PDB file of C-alpha atoms in Angstrom:
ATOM      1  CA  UNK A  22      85.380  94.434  94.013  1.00 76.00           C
ATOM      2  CA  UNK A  23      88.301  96.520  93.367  1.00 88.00           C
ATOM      3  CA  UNK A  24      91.758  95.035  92.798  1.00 93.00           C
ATOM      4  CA  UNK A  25      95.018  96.635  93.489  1.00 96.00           C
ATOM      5  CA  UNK A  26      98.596  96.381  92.276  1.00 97.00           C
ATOM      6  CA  UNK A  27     100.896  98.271  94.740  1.00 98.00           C
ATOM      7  CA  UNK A  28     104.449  98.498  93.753  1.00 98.00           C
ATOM      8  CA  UNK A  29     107.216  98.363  94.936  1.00 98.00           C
ATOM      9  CA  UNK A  30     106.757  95.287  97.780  1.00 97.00           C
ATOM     10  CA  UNK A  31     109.706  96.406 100.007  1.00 97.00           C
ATOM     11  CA  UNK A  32     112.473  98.874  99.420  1.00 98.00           C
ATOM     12  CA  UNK A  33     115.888  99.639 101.476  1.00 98.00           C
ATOM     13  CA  UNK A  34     116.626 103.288 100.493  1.00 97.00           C
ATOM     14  CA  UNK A  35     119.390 105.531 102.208  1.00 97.00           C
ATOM     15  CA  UNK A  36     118.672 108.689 104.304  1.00 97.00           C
ATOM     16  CA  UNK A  37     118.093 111.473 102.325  1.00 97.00           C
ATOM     17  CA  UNK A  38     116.864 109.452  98.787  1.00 98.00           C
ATOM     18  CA  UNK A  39     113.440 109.369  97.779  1.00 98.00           C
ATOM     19  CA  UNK A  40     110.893 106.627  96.968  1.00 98.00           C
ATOM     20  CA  UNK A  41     107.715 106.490  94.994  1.00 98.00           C
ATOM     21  CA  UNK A  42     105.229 104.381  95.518  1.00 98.00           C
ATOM     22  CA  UNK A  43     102.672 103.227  92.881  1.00 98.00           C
ATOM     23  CA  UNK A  44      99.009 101.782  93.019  1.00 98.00           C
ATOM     24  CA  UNK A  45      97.332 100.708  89.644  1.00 98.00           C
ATOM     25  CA  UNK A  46      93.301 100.015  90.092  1.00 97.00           C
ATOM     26  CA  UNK A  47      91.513  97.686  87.678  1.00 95.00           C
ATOM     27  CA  UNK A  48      88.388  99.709  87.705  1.00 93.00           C
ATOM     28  CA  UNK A  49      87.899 103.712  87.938  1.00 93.00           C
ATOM     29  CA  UNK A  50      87.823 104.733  91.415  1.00 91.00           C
ATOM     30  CA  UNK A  51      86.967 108.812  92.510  1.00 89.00           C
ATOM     31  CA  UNK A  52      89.276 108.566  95.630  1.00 90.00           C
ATOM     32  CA  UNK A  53      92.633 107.057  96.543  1.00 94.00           C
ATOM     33  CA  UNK A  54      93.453 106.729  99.830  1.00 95.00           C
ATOM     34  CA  UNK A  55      97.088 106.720 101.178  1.00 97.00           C
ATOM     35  CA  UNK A  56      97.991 105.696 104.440  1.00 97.00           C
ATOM     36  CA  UNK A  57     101.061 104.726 106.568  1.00 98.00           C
ATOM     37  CA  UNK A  58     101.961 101.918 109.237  1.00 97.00           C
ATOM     38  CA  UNK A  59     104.315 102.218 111.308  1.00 96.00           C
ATOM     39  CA  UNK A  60     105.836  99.242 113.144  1.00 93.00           C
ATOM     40  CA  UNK A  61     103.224  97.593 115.316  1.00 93.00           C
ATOM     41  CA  UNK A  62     100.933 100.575 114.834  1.00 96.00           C
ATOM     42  CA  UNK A  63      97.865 100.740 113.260  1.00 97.00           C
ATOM     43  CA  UNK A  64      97.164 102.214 109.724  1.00 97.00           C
ATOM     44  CA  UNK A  65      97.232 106.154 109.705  1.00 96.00           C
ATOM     45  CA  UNK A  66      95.804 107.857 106.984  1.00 95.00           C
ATOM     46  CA  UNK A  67      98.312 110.379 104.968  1.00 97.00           C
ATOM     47  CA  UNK A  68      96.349 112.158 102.242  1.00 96.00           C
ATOM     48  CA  UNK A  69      93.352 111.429 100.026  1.00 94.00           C
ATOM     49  CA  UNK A  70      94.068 111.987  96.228  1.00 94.00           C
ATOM     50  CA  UNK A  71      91.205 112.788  93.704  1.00 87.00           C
ATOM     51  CA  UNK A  72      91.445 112.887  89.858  1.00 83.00           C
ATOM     52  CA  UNK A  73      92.566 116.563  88.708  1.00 81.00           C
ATOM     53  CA  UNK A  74      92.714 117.978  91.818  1.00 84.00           C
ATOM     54  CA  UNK A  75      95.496 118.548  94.577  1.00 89.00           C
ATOM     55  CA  UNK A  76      95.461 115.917  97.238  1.00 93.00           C
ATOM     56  CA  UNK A  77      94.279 116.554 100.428  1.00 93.00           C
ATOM     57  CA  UNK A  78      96.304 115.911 103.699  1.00 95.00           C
ATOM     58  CA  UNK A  79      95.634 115.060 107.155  1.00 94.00           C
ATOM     59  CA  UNK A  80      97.294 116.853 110.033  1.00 94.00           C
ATOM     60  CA  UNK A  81     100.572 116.418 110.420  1.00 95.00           C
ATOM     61  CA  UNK A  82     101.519 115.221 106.966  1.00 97.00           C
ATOM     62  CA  UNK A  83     102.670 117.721 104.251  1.00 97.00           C
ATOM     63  CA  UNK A  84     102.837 117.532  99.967  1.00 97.00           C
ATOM     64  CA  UNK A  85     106.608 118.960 100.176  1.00 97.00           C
ATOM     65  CA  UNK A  86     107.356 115.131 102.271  1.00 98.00           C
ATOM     66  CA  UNK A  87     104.333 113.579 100.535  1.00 98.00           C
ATOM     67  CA  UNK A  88     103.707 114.888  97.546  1.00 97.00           C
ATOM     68  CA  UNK A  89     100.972 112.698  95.557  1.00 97.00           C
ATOM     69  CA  UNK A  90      99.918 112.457  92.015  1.00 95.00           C
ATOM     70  CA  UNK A  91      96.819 110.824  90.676  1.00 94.00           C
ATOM     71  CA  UNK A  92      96.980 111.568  87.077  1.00 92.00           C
ATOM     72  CA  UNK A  93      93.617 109.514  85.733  1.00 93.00           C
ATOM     73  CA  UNK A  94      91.077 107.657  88.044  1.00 93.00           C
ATOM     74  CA  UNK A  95      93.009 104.297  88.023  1.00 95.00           C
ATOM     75  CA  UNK A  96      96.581 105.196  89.444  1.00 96.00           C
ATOM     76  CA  UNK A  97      98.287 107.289  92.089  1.00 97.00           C
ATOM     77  CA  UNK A  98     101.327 107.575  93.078  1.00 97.00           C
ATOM     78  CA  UNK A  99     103.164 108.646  96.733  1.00 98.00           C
ATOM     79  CA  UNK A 100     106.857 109.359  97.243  1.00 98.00           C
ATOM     80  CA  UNK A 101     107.953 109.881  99.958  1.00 98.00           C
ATOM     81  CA  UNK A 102     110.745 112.841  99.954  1.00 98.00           C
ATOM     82  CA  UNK A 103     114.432 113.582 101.723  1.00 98.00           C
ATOM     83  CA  UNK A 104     113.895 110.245 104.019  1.00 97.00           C
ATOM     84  CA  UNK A 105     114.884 109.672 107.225  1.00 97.00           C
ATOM     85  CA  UNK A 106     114.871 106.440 109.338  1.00 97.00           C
ATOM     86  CA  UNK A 107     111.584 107.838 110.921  1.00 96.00           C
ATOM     87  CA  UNK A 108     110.015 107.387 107.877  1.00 97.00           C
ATOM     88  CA  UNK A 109     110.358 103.271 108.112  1.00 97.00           C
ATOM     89  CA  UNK A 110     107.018 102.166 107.714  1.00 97.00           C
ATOM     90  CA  UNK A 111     104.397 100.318 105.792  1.00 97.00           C
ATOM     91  CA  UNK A 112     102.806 102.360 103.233  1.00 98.00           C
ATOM     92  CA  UNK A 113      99.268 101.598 101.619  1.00 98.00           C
ATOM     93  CA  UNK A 114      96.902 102.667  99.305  1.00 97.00           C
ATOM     94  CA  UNK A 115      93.064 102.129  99.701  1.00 96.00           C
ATOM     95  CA  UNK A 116      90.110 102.725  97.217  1.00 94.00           C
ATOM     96  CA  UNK A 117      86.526 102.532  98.283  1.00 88.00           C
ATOM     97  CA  UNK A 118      84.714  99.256  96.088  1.00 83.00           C
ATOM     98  CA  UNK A 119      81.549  99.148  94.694  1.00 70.00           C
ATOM     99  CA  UNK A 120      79.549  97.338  98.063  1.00 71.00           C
ATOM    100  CA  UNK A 121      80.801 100.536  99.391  1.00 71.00           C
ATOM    101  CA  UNK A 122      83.648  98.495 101.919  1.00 84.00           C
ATOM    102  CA  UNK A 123      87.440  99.694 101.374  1.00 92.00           C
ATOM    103  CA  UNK A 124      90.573  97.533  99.998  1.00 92.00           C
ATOM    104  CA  UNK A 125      94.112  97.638 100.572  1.00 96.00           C
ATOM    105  CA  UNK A 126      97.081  97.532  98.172  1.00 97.00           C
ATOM    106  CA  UNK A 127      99.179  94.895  99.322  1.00 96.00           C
ATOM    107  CA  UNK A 128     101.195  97.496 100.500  1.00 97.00           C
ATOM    108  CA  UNK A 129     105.217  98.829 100.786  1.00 98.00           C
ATOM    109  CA  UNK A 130     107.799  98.184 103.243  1.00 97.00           C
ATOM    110  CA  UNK A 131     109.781 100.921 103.408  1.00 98.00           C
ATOM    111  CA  UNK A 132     113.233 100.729 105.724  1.00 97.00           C
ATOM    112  CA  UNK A 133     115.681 103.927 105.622  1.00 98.00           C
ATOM    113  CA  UNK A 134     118.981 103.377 106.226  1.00 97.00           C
TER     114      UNK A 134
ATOM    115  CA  UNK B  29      87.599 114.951 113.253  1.00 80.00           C
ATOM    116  CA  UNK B  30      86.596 111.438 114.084  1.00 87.00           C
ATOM    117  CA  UNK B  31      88.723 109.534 117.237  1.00 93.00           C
ATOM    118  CA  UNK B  32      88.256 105.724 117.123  1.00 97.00           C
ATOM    119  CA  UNK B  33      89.327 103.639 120.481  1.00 98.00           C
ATOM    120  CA  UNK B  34      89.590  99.962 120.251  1.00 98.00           C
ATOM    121  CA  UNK B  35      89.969  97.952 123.834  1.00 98.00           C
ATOM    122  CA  UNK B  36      91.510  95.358 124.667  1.00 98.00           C
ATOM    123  CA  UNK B  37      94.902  95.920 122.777  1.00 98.00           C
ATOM    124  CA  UNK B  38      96.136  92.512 123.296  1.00 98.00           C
ATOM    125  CA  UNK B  39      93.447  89.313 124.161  1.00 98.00           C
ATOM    126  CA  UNK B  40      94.491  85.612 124.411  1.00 98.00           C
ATOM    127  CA  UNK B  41      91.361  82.673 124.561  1.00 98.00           C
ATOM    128  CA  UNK B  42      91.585  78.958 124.303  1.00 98.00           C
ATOM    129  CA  UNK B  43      90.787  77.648 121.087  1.00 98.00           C
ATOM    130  CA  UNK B  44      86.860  76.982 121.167  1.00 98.00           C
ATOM    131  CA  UNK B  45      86.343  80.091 123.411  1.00 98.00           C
ATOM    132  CA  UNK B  46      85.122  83.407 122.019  1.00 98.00           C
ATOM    133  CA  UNK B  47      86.622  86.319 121.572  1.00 98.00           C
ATOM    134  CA  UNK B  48      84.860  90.204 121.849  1.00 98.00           C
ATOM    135  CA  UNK B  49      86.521  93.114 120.604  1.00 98.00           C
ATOM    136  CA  UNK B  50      84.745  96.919 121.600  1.00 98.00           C
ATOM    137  CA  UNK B  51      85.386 100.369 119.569  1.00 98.00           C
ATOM    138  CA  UNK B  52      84.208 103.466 120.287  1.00 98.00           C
ATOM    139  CA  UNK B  53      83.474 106.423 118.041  1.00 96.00           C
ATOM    140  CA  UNK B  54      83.349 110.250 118.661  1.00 94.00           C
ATOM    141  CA  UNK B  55      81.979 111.708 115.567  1.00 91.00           C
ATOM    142  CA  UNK B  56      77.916 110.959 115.228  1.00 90.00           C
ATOM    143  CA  UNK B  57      77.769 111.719 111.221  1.00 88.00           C
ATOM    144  CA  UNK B  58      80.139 108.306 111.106  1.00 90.00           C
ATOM    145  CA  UNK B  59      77.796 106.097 109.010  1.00 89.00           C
ATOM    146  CA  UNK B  60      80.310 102.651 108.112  1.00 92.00           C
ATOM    147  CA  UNK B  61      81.615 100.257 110.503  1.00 95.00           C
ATOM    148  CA  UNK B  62      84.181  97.836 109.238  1.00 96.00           C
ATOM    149  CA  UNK B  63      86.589  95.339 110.783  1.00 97.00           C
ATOM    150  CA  UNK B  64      89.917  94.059 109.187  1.00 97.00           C
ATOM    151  CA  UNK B  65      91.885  91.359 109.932  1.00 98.00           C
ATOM    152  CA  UNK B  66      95.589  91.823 109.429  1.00 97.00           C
ATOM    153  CA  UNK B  67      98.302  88.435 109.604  1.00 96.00           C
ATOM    154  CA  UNK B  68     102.017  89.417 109.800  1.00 93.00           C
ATOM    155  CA  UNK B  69     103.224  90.932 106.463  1.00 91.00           C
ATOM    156  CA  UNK B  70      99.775  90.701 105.018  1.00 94.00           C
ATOM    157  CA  UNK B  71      97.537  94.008 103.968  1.00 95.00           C
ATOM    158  CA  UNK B  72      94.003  94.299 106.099  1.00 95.00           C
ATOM    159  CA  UNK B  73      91.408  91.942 105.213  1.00 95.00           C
ATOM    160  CA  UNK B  74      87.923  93.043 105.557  1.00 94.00           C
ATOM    161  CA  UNK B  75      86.113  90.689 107.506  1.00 96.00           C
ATOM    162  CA  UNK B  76      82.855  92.264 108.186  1.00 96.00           C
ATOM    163  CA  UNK B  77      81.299  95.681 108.219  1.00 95.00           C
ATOM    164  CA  UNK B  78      78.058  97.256 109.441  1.00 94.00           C
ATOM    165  CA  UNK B  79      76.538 100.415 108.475  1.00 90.00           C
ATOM    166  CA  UNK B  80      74.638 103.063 110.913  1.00 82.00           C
ATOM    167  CA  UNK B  81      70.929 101.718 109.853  1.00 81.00           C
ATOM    168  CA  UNK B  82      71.695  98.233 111.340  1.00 81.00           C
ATOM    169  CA  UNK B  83      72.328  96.944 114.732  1.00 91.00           C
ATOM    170  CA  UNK B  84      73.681  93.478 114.289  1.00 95.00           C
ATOM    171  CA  UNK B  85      75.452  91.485 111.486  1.00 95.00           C
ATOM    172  CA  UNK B  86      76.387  88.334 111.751  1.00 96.00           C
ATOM    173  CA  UNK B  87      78.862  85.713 109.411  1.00 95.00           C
ATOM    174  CA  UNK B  88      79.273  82.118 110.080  1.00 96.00           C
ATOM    175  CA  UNK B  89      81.423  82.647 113.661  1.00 97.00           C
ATOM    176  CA  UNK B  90      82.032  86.673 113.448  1.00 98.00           C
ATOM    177  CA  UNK B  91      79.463  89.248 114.336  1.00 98.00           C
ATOM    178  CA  UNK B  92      79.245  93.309 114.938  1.00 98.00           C
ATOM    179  CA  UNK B  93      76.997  94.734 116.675  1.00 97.00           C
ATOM    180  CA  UNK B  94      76.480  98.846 116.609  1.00 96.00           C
ATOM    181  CA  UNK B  95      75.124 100.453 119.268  1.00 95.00           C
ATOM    182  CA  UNK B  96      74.503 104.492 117.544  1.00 93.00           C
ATOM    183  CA  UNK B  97      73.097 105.553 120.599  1.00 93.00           C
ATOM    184  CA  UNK B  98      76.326 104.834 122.907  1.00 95.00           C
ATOM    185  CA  UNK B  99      78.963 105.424 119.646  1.00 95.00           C
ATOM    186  CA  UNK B 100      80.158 102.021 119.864  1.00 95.00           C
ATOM    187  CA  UNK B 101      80.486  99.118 117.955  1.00 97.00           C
ATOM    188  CA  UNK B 102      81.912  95.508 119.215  1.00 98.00           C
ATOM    189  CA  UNK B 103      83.592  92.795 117.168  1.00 98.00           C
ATOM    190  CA  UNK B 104      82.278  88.772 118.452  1.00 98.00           C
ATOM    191  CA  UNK B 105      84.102  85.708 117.429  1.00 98.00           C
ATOM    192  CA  UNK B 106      82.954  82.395 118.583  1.00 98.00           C
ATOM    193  CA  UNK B 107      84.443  78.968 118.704  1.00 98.00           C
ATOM    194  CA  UNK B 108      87.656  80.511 117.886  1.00 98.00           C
ATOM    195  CA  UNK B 109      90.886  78.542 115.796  1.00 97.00           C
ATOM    196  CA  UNK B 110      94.328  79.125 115.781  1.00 97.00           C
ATOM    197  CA  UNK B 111      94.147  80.666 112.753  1.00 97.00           C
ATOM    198  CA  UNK B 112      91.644  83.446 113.973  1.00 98.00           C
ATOM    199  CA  UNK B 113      95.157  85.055 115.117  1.00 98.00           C
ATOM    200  CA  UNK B 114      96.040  87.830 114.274  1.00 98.00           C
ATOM    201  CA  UNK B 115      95.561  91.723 114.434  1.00 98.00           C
ATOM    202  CA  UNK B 116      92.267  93.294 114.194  1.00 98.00           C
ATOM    203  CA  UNK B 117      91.454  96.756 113.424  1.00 98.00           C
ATOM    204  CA  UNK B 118      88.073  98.377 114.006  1.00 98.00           C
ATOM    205  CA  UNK B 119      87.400 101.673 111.608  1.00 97.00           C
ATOM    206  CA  UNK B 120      85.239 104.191 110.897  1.00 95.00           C
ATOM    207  CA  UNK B 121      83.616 105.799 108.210  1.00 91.00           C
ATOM    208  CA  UNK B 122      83.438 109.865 107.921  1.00 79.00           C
ATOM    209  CA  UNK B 123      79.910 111.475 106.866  1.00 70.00           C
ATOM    210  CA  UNK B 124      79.685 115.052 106.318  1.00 63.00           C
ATOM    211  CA  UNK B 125      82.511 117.073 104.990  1.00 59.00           C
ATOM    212  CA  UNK B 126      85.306 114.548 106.022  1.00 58.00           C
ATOM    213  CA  UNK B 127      83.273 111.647 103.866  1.00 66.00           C
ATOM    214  CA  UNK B 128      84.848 109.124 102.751  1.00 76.00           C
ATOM    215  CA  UNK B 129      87.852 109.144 105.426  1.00 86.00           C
ATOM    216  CA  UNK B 130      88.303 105.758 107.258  1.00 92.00           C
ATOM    217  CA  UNK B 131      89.790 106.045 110.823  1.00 94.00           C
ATOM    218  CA  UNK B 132      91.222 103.451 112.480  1.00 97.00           C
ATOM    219  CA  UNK B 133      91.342 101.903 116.005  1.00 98.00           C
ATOM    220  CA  UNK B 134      94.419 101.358 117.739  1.00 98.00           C
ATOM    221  CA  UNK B 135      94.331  97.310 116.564  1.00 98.00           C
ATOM    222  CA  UNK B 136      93.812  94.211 118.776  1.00 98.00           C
ATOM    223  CA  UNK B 137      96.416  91.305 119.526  1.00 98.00           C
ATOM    224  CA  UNK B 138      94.085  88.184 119.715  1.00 98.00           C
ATOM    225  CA  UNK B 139      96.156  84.996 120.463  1.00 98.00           C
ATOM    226  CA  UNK B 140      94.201  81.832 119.958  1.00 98.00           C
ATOM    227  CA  UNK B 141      95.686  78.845 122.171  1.00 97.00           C
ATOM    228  CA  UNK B 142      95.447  75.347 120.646  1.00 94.00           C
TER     229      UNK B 142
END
Protein backbone atom coordinates (compact mmCIF):
# COMPACT_ATOMS: atom_id res chain seq x y z
CA UNK A 1 0.00 0.00 0.00
CA UNK A 2 0.76 3.54 -0.48
CA UNK A 3 3.27 5.38 1.71
CA UNK A 4 3.32 8.98 2.51
CA UNK A 5 5.84 11.61 3.54
CA UNK A 6 3.96 14.74 4.79
CA UNK A 7 6.08 17.65 5.62
CA UNK A 8 6.31 19.87 7.66
CA UNK A 9 5.24 17.86 11.20
CA UNK A 10 4.16 21.03 13.11
CA UNK A 11 4.63 24.68 12.35
CA UNK A 12 4.03 28.01 14.59
CA UNK A 13 3.47 30.71 11.91
CA UNK A 14 2.21 34.37 12.68
CA UNK A 15 -1.17 35.83 11.52
CA UNK A 16 -1.08 36.89 8.22
CA UNK A 17 2.15 34.46 6.89
CA UNK A 18 1.61 31.60 4.82
CA UNK A 19 2.46 27.88 5.02
CA UNK A 20 2.81 25.12 2.51
CA UNK A 21 2.34 21.91 3.12
CA UNK A 22 3.93 19.00 1.17
CA UNK A 23 2.99 15.21 0.58
CA UNK A 24 5.48 13.00 -1.48
CA UNK A 25 3.81 9.40 -2.54
CA UNK A 26 6.06 6.41 -3.24
CA UNK A 27 3.87 5.12 -5.96
CA UNK A 28 1.68 7.14 -8.69
CA UNK A 29 -1.58 7.92 -7.32
CA UNK A 30 -4.63 9.75 -9.75
CA UNK A 31 -6.07 11.66 -6.69
CA UNK A 32 -4.77 13.50 -3.64
CA UNK A 33 -6.91 14.19 -1.09
CA UNK A 34 -6.51 17.18 1.35
CA UNK A 35 -8.28 17.51 4.39
CA UNK A 36 -8.30 19.53 7.68
CA UNK A 37 -8.80 18.76 11.55
CA UNK A 38 -9.64 20.96 13.64
CA UNK A 39 -9.15 20.53 17.39
CA UNK A 40 -11.19 17.60 18.63
CA UNK A 41 -13.07 17.52 15.34
CA UNK A 42 -13.13 15.06 12.92
CA UNK A 43 -11.26 15.13 9.51
CA UNK A 44 -12.99 17.54 6.91
CA UNK A 45 -12.17 17.23 3.51
CA UNK A 46 -10.68 20.60 1.74
CA UNK A 47 -10.10 19.91 -1.96
CA UNK A 48 -9.22 16.93 -4.14
CA UNK A 49 -6.15 17.57 -6.47
CA UNK A 50 -5.66 15.59 -9.79
CA UNK A 51 -2.54 15.58 -12.06
CA UNK A 52 -2.83 18.59 -14.69
CA UNK A 53 -5.88 19.76 -13.70
CA UNK A 54 -7.22 22.52 -11.18
CA UNK A 55 -8.17 21.10 -7.85
CA UNK A 56 -11.47 20.75 -6.89
CA UNK A 57 -12.97 22.21 -3.59
CA UNK A 58 -15.61 21.40 -1.25
CA UNK A 59 -18.04 23.99 0.03
CA UNK A 60 -16.83 26.38 2.00
CA UNK A 61 -13.16 26.19 1.15
CA UNK A 62 -11.65 28.42 -1.63
CA UNK A 63 -8.09 28.15 -4.01
CA UNK A 64 -7.38 32.03 -3.15
CA UNK A 65 -7.02 30.48 0.98
CA UNK A 66 -6.16 27.02 -0.37
CA UNK A 67 -4.62 27.10 -3.32
CA UNK A 68 -3.15 23.47 -4.27
CA UNK A 69 -0.65 22.24 -6.71
CA UNK A 70 -0.10 18.70 -7.81
CA UNK A 71 2.50 19.03 -10.39
CA UNK A 72 3.14 15.02 -11.33
CA UNK A 73 1.11 12.04 -9.84
CA UNK A 74 3.41 11.58 -6.76
CA UNK A 75 3.32 15.07 -4.91
CA UNK A 76 0.96 17.86 -3.96
CA UNK A 77 1.27 20.53 -2.20
CA UNK A 78 -1.38 22.89 0.10
CA UNK A 79 -0.62 26.30 1.58
CA UNK A 80 -2.57 27.67 3.35
CA UNK A 81 -2.78 31.67 2.62
CA UNK A 82 -3.03 35.18 4.83
CA UNK A 83 -3.58 32.91 8.19
CA UNK A 84 -5.47 33.58 10.93
CA UNK A 85 -5.71 31.79 14.34
CA UNK A 86 -8.92 30.10 12.90
CA UNK A 87 -6.93 28.37 10.68
CA UNK A 88 -5.13 26.20 13.71
CA UNK A 89 -5.66 22.85 12.72
CA UNK A 90 -4.36 19.52 11.62
CA UNK A 91 -3.88 19.29 8.02
CA UNK A 92 -3.68 15.90 5.98
CA UNK A 93 -3.27 14.49 2.83
CA UNK A 94 -4.89 11.12 1.72
CA UNK A 95 -4.37 8.95 -1.48
CA UNK A 96 -6.58 6.04 -2.31
CA UNK A 97 -4.09 2.49 -2.25
CA UNK A 98 -4.21 -0.20 -4.43
CA UNK A 99 -6.89 -2.65 -2.09
CA UNK A 100 -8.88 0.35 -2.86
CA UNK A 101 -8.82 1.58 1.28
CA UNK A 102 -7.40 5.29 1.84
CA UNK A 103 -4.07 6.41 3.84
CA UNK A 104 -3.14 9.34 5.69
CA UNK A 105 0.02 11.49 5.64
CA UNK A 106 1.13 11.67 9.02
CA UNK A 107 -0.16 14.91 8.90
CA UNK A 108 0.63 18.94 9.97
CA UNK A 109 0.01 20.79 13.02
CA UNK A 110 -0.55 24.02 12.18
CA UNK A 111 -0.92 26.82 15.24
CA UNK A 112 -1.29 30.68 14.14
CA UNK A 113 -0.19 33.03 16.34
CA UNK B 1 -23.66 15.33 -1.09
CA UNK B 2 -23.15 12.49 1.30
CA UNK B 3 -23.95 13.26 5.40
CA UNK B 4 -22.33 10.61 7.66
CA UNK B 5 -23.63 10.45 11.54
CA UNK B 6 -21.69 8.45 13.96
CA UNK B 7 -23.49 7.80 17.61
CA UNK B 8 -22.36 7.54 20.52
CA UNK B 9 -19.74 10.46 20.52
CA UNK B 10 -18.12 9.45 23.65
CA UNK B 11 -18.46 5.45 25.10
CA UNK B 12 -16.57 4.09 28.17
CA UNK B 13 -16.63 -0.16 28.82
CA UNK B 14 -14.66 -2.21 31.23
CA UNK B 15 -11.83 -3.85 29.82
CA UNK B 16 -13.18 -7.38 28.56
CA UNK B 17 -16.58 -5.79 27.61
CA UNK B 18 -17.45 -4.88 24.03
CA UNK B 19 -17.80 -1.97 22.49
CA UNK B 20 -20.48 -1.05 19.30
CA UNK B 21 -20.13 1.93 17.35
CA UNK B 22 -23.35 2.85 14.63
CA UNK B 23 -23.03 5.29 11.41
CA UNK B 24 -25.47 6.24 9.26
CA UNK B 25 -25.31 7.27 5.62
CA UNK B 26 -27.57 9.49 3.39
CA UNK B 27 -26.32 9.06 -0.05
CA UNK B 28 -27.35 5.34 -1.56
CA UNK B 29 -24.56 5.40 -4.54
CA UNK B 30 -21.97 5.25 -1.28
CA UNK B 31 -20.26 1.92 -2.12
CA UNK B 32 -16.98 1.81 0.75
CA UNK B 33 -17.28 1.59 4.36
CA UNK B 34 -14.14 2.11 6.35
CA UNK B 35 -13.28 2.65 10.01
CA UNK B 36 -10.09 4.44 11.38
CA UNK B 37 -8.67 4.45 14.50
CA UNK B 38 -6.99 7.65 15.53
CA UNK B 39 -4.51 7.81 19.10
CA UNK B 40 -3.60 11.38 20.21
CA UNK B 41 -1.14 13.02 17.74
CA UNK B 42 -1.28 10.03 15.49
CA UNK B 43 -2.83 10.14 11.67
CA UNK B 44 -6.09 7.64 11.18
CA UNK B 45 -5.37 4.09 11.06
CA UNK B 46 -7.54 1.99 8.99
CA UNK B 47 -8.77 -0.73 10.92
CA UNK B 48 -11.33 -2.35 8.83
CA UNK B 49 -13.53 -1.55 5.89
CA UNK B 50 -16.52 -3.12 4.13
CA UNK B 51 -17.78 -2.52 0.78
CA UNK B 52 -21.68 -2.29 -0.36
CA UNK B 53 -21.73 -6.13 -1.75
CA UNK B 54 -21.04 -7.49 1.79
CA UNK B 55 -22.90 -7.53 4.97
CA UNK B 56 -20.45 -8.54 7.61
CA UNK B 57 -16.60 -8.51 8.04
CA UNK B 58 -15.02 -9.62 10.71
CA UNK B 59 -10.97 -9.37 12.14
CA UNK B 60 -9.72 -11.14 15.12
CA UNK B 61 -11.95 -8.86 17.87
CA UNK B 62 -13.34 -5.99 15.34
CA UNK B 63 -16.25 -6.44 13.02
CA UNK B 64 -18.64 -4.15 10.59
CA UNK B 65 -21.57 -4.98 9.68
CA UNK B 66 -23.58 -2.95 6.68
CA UNK B 67 -26.97 -2.89 6.61
CA UNK B 68 -27.66 -1.09 2.61
CA UNK B 69 -31.14 -1.38 3.12
CA UNK B 70 -31.35 0.93 6.42
CA UNK B 71 -27.96 3.17 5.24
CA UNK B 72 -26.12 2.11 8.16
CA UNK B 73 -23.16 0.51 9.09
CA UNK B 74 -21.96 -0.42 12.88
CA UNK B 75 -18.43 -0.83 14.20
CA UNK B 76 -18.17 -4.20 17.06
CA UNK B 77 -15.24 -4.64 19.29
CA UNK B 78 -15.14 -7.45 21.67
CA UNK B 79 -13.09 -8.30 24.69
CA UNK B 80 -11.84 -4.86 24.60
CA UNK B 81 -7.98 -3.60 26.09
CA UNK B 82 -6.84 -0.50 27.22
CA UNK B 83 -5.20 0.07 24.30
CA UNK B 84 -8.43 -0.19 22.07
CA UNK B 85 -8.65 3.66 23.25
CA UNK B 86 -8.87 5.96 21.30
CA UNK B 87 -10.94 7.91 18.59
CA UNK B 88 -12.78 6.20 15.94
CA UNK B 89 -14.06 7.56 12.82
CA UNK B 90 -16.61 5.87 10.59
CA UNK B 91 -16.46 7.13 6.66
CA UNK B 92 -17.90 6.86 3.59
CA UNK B 93 -17.14 6.34 0.19
CA UNK B 94 -18.81 8.60 -2.76
CA UNK B 95 -20.11 6.67 -6.04
CA UNK B 96 -21.38 8.59 -8.84
CA UNK B 97 -20.09 11.96 -9.73
CA UNK B 98 -18.65 12.76 -6.19
CA UNK B 99 -16.44 9.26 -6.46
CA UNK B 100 -13.79 8.94 -4.75
CA UNK B 101 -14.71 11.53 -1.82
CA UNK B 102 -14.47 10.00 1.73
CA UNK B 103 -16.84 11.60 4.34
CA UNK B 104 -16.41 11.31 7.70
CA UNK B 105 -18.47 10.72 10.90
CA UNK B 106 -18.37 12.97 13.67
CA UNK B 107 -15.65 10.41 15.61
CA UNK B 108 -16.22 8.29 18.77
CA UNK B 109 -14.46 8.69 22.31
CA UNK B 110 -14.15 4.98 23.46
CA UNK B 111 -12.48 4.78 26.95
CA UNK B 112 -11.44 1.30 27.88
CA UNK B 113 -11.26 0.85 31.85
CA UNK B 114 -8.57 -1.53 33.15
Amino acid sequence: SAVISQKPSRDICQRGTSLTIQCQVDSQVTMMFWYRQQPGQSLTLIATANQGSEATYESGFVIDKFPISRPNLTFSTLTVSNMSPEDSSIYLCSVETGAGGYTFGSGTRLTVV
Amino acid sequence: GENVEQHPSTLSVQEGDSAVIKCTYSDSASNYFPWYKQELGKRPQLIIDIRSNVGEKKDQRIAVTLNKTAKHFSLHITETQPEDSAVYFCAAKAGGTSYGKLTFGQGTILTVHP
